[in-house]
């Protein structure tokens, strides 16, 4: 699958609030732990060889599960291949907690759910749709669920 | 550079509803002909397929650090996705009608993670404002938060030139929250999000009046469960807690300055004015070219 690699590499150079050297192990049998500079930018987790400018790779953090594996170890697995886990070894329990927290919140879909929650709550409390003043009430990306069911969005382009 | 391609492709076609789908003509990279492709926009990922029925995308365009604009083209209803970085490529696309083109341009302009984050923060601020106003004598009981990574300050008629600087200010001298929330301001006022320290992901929020009589302030980390799946809904650990607001994602340091969309993207209403103007300009340009 093609992707805009150059632009993604450029994205990896943006400052992030979450970057650290962690021990990283790939999901394949036989993968060993390697020291990597791991950097969180928007919904991507980039990993670099220490002191290298270009990342070795990137993980899109959508449809993934982040789990604590041990006091200082967390894993990321993607829902389409849940047995394959990327492992990350931290220096402390605190750091491990911080990373798990950050990665969970670094998903676009997570933010979307937040937004729907806030929008619904504000509407419930005020009777007004907070997005109306910005003219974006009808944007499909802001459409909510009634209850826990996701309402199918209009996907036609015309 | 490696990418978890299989999982990325899975995101395109999995259960979650896409934000927009449709046919567009895409100009080839080497071959300059336009090819008709089926596009799926989901979040900040713009996938394209050979056919509508195809199971795997041919490719994906990550929509961060880009602008969407009309472009000069022999092709009708053409627009382009331009990236900010050096030697970046330009993706040229064409829709099948004026309406479709405008619709796609709007949707793609609003697809970035940063944009979503901005909207979320704005609504979070509004909700806190509403809850505070609705609470009975709530201000007295509200402790000055020690771990706060954002402060909302309203300024009517303020110029935008200072907004970038103050948005990134990490000074701890935030105005008193009670002063902010008791100010009578309409939601139309210009709001600036001033970021505090980026170290914490914690955000303070309070329970809605319905859920509790006393204002309680909590920070996000207490809400995290160790194995919550990102797919399983809002902050699973807090779910049954009487409607607590979920914590917001961490903010990118300097994000507002870097965004190519507008230098003032830290200011939500300005960003929207900008988008509105952009669509108007596109329309005007198109009309002129007729």
PDB file of N, CA, C and O in Angstrom, chain A residues 6-16 39 41 46 48 53-55, chain B residues 85 258:
ATOM      1  N   UNK A   6       7.404  10.686   2.597  1.00  0.00           N
ATOM      2  CA  UNK A   6       8.192  11.897   2.852  1.00  0.00           C
ATOM      3  C   UNK A   6       7.478  12.809   3.850  1.00  0.00           C
ATOM      4  O   UNK A   6       8.091  13.364   4.763  1.00  0.00           O
ATOM      5  N   UNK A   7       6.200  12.954   3.662  1.00  0.00           N
ATOM      6  CA  UNK A   7       5.418  13.832   4.527  1.00  0.00           C
ATOM      7  C   UNK A   7       5.278  13.248   5.930  1.00  0.00           C
ATOM      8  O   UNK A   7       5.257  13.975   6.918  1.00  0.00           O
ATOM      9  N   UNK A   8       5.245  11.936   5.987  1.00  0.00           N
ATOM     10  CA  UNK A   8       5.152  11.268   7.283  1.00  0.00           C
ATOM     11  C   UNK A   8       6.468  11.428   8.043  1.00  0.00           C
ATOM     12  O   UNK A   8       6.479  11.674   9.248  1.00  0.00           O
ATOM     13  N   UNK A   9       7.562  11.342   7.308  1.00  0.00           N
ATOM     14  CA  UNK A   9       8.880  11.551   7.921  1.00  0.00           C
ATOM     15  C   UNK A   9       8.976  12.984   8.441  1.00  0.00           C
ATOM     16  O   UNK A   9       9.481  13.240   9.530  1.00  0.00           O
ATOM     17  N   UNK A  10       8.449  13.906   7.655  1.00  0.00           N
ATOM     18  CA  UNK A  10       8.415  15.311   8.071  1.00  0.00           C
ATOM     19  C   UNK A  10       7.597  15.453   9.348  1.00  0.00           C
ATOM     20  O   UNK A  10       7.998  16.165  10.270  1.00  0.00           O
ATOM     21  N   UNK A  11       6.494  14.766   9.409  1.00  0.00           N
ATOM     22  CA  UNK A  11       5.646  14.793  10.596  1.00  0.00           C
ATOM     23  C   UNK A  11       6.402  14.282  11.815  1.00  0.00           C
ATOM     24  O   UNK A  11       6.245  14.795  12.919  1.00  0.00           O
ATOM     25  N   UNK A  12       7.240  13.283  11.594  1.00  0.00           N
ATOM     26  CA  UNK A  12       7.976  12.678  12.715  1.00  0.00           C
ATOM     27  C   UNK A  12       8.966  13.656  13.328  1.00  0.00           C
ATOM     28  O   UNK A  12       9.434  13.447  14.445  1.00  0.00           O
ATOM     29  N   UNK A  13       9.275  14.704  12.598  1.00  0.00           N
ATOM     30  CA  UNK A  13      10.249  15.681  13.097  1.00  0.00           C
ATOM     31  C   UNK A  13       9.588  16.776  13.912  1.00  0.00           C
ATOM     32  O   UNK A  13      10.248  17.595  14.516  1.00  0.00           O
ATOM     33  N   UNK A  14       8.251  16.805  13.896  1.00  0.00           N
ATOM     34  CA  UNK A  14       7.544  17.824  14.678  1.00  0.00           C
ATOM     35  C   UNK A  14       7.804  17.551  16.154  1.00  0.00           C
ATOM     36  O   UNK A  14       7.915  16.393  16.556  1.00  0.00           O
ATOM     37  N   UNK A  15       7.866  18.610  16.949  1.00  0.00           N
ATOM     38  CA  UNK A  15       8.047  18.388  18.384  1.00  0.00           C
ATOM     39  C   UNK A  15       6.850  17.627  18.941  1.00  0.00           C
ATOM     40  O   UNK A  15       5.722  17.816  18.502  1.00  0.00           O
ATOM     41  N   UNK A  16       7.135  16.762  19.876  1.00  0.00           N
ATOM     42  CA  UNK A  16       6.035  16.028  20.488  1.00  0.00           C
ATOM     43  C   UNK A  16       6.185  16.152  21.995  1.00  0.00           C
ATOM     44  O   UNK A  16       7.256  16.414  22.499  1.00  0.00           O
ATOM     45  N   UNK A  39       8.619   8.192  19.735  1.00  0.00           N
ATOM     46  CA  UNK A  39       8.074   9.551  19.731  1.00  0.00           C
ATOM     47  C   UNK A  39       6.604   9.544  19.294  1.00  0.00           C
ATOM     48  O   UNK A  39       6.262   8.961  18.270  1.00  0.00           O
ATOM     49  N   UNK A  41       3.510  11.526  17.906  1.00  0.00           N
ATOM     50  CA  UNK A  41       3.084  12.738  17.197  1.00  0.00           C
ATOM     51  C   UNK A  41       1.701  12.468  16.616  1.00  0.00           C
ATOM     52  O   UNK A  41       1.532  11.499  15.873  1.00  0.00           O
ATOM     53  N   UNK A  46       6.258   7.057  16.280  1.00  0.00           N
ATOM     54  CA  UNK A  46       7.451   6.889  15.453  1.00  0.00           C
ATOM     55  C   UNK A  46       8.551   6.272  16.296  1.00  0.00           C
ATOM     56  O   UNK A  46       8.648   6.529  17.496  1.00  0.00           O
ATOM     57  N   UNK A  48      12.838   5.587  16.261  1.00  0.00           N
ATOM     58  CA  UNK A  48      14.116   5.921  15.620  1.00  0.00           C
ATOM     59  C   UNK A  48      15.240   5.139  16.280  1.00  0.00           C
ATOM     60  O   UNK A  48      15.164   4.831  17.475  1.00  0.00           O
ATOM     61  N   UNK A  53      18.088  10.824  12.335  1.00  0.00           N
ATOM     62  CA  UNK A  53      17.063  11.820  12.019  1.00  0.00           C
ATOM     63  C   UNK A  53      15.800  11.233  11.442  1.00  0.00           C
ATOM     64  O   UNK A  53      14.721  11.740  11.651  1.00  0.00           O
ATOM     65  N   UNK A  54      15.990  10.170  10.690  1.00  0.00           N
ATOM     66  CA  UNK A  54      14.816   9.567  10.056  1.00  0.00           C
ATOM     67  C   UNK A  54      14.336   8.375  10.844  1.00  0.00           C
ATOM     68  O   UNK A  54      15.144   7.533  11.248  1.00  0.00           O
ATOM     69  N   UNK A  55      13.018   8.291  11.045  1.00  0.00           N
ATOM     70  CA  UNK A  55      12.527   7.145  11.812  1.00  0.00           C
ATOM     71  C   UNK A  55      12.675   5.831  11.033  1.00  0.00           C
ATOM     72  O   UNK A  55      12.671   5.834   9.811  1.00  0.00           O
TER      73      UNK A  55
ATOM     74  N   UNK B  85       6.016  20.399   4.032  1.00  0.00           N
ATOM     75  CA  UNK B  85       7.441  20.118   4.166  1.00  0.00           C
ATOM     76  C   UNK B  85       8.166  20.293   2.840  1.00  0.00           C
ATOM     77  O   UNK B  85       7.572  20.345   1.772  1.00  0.00           O
ATOM     78  N   UNK B 258       2.961  25.565  14.118  1.00  0.00           N
ATOM     79  CA  UNK B 258       3.408  24.816  12.967  1.00  0.00           C
ATOM     80  C   UNK B 258       2.329  24.607  11.940  1.00  0.00           C
ATOM     81  O   UNK B 258       2.607  24.315  10.802  1.00  0.00           O
TER      82      UNK B 258
END
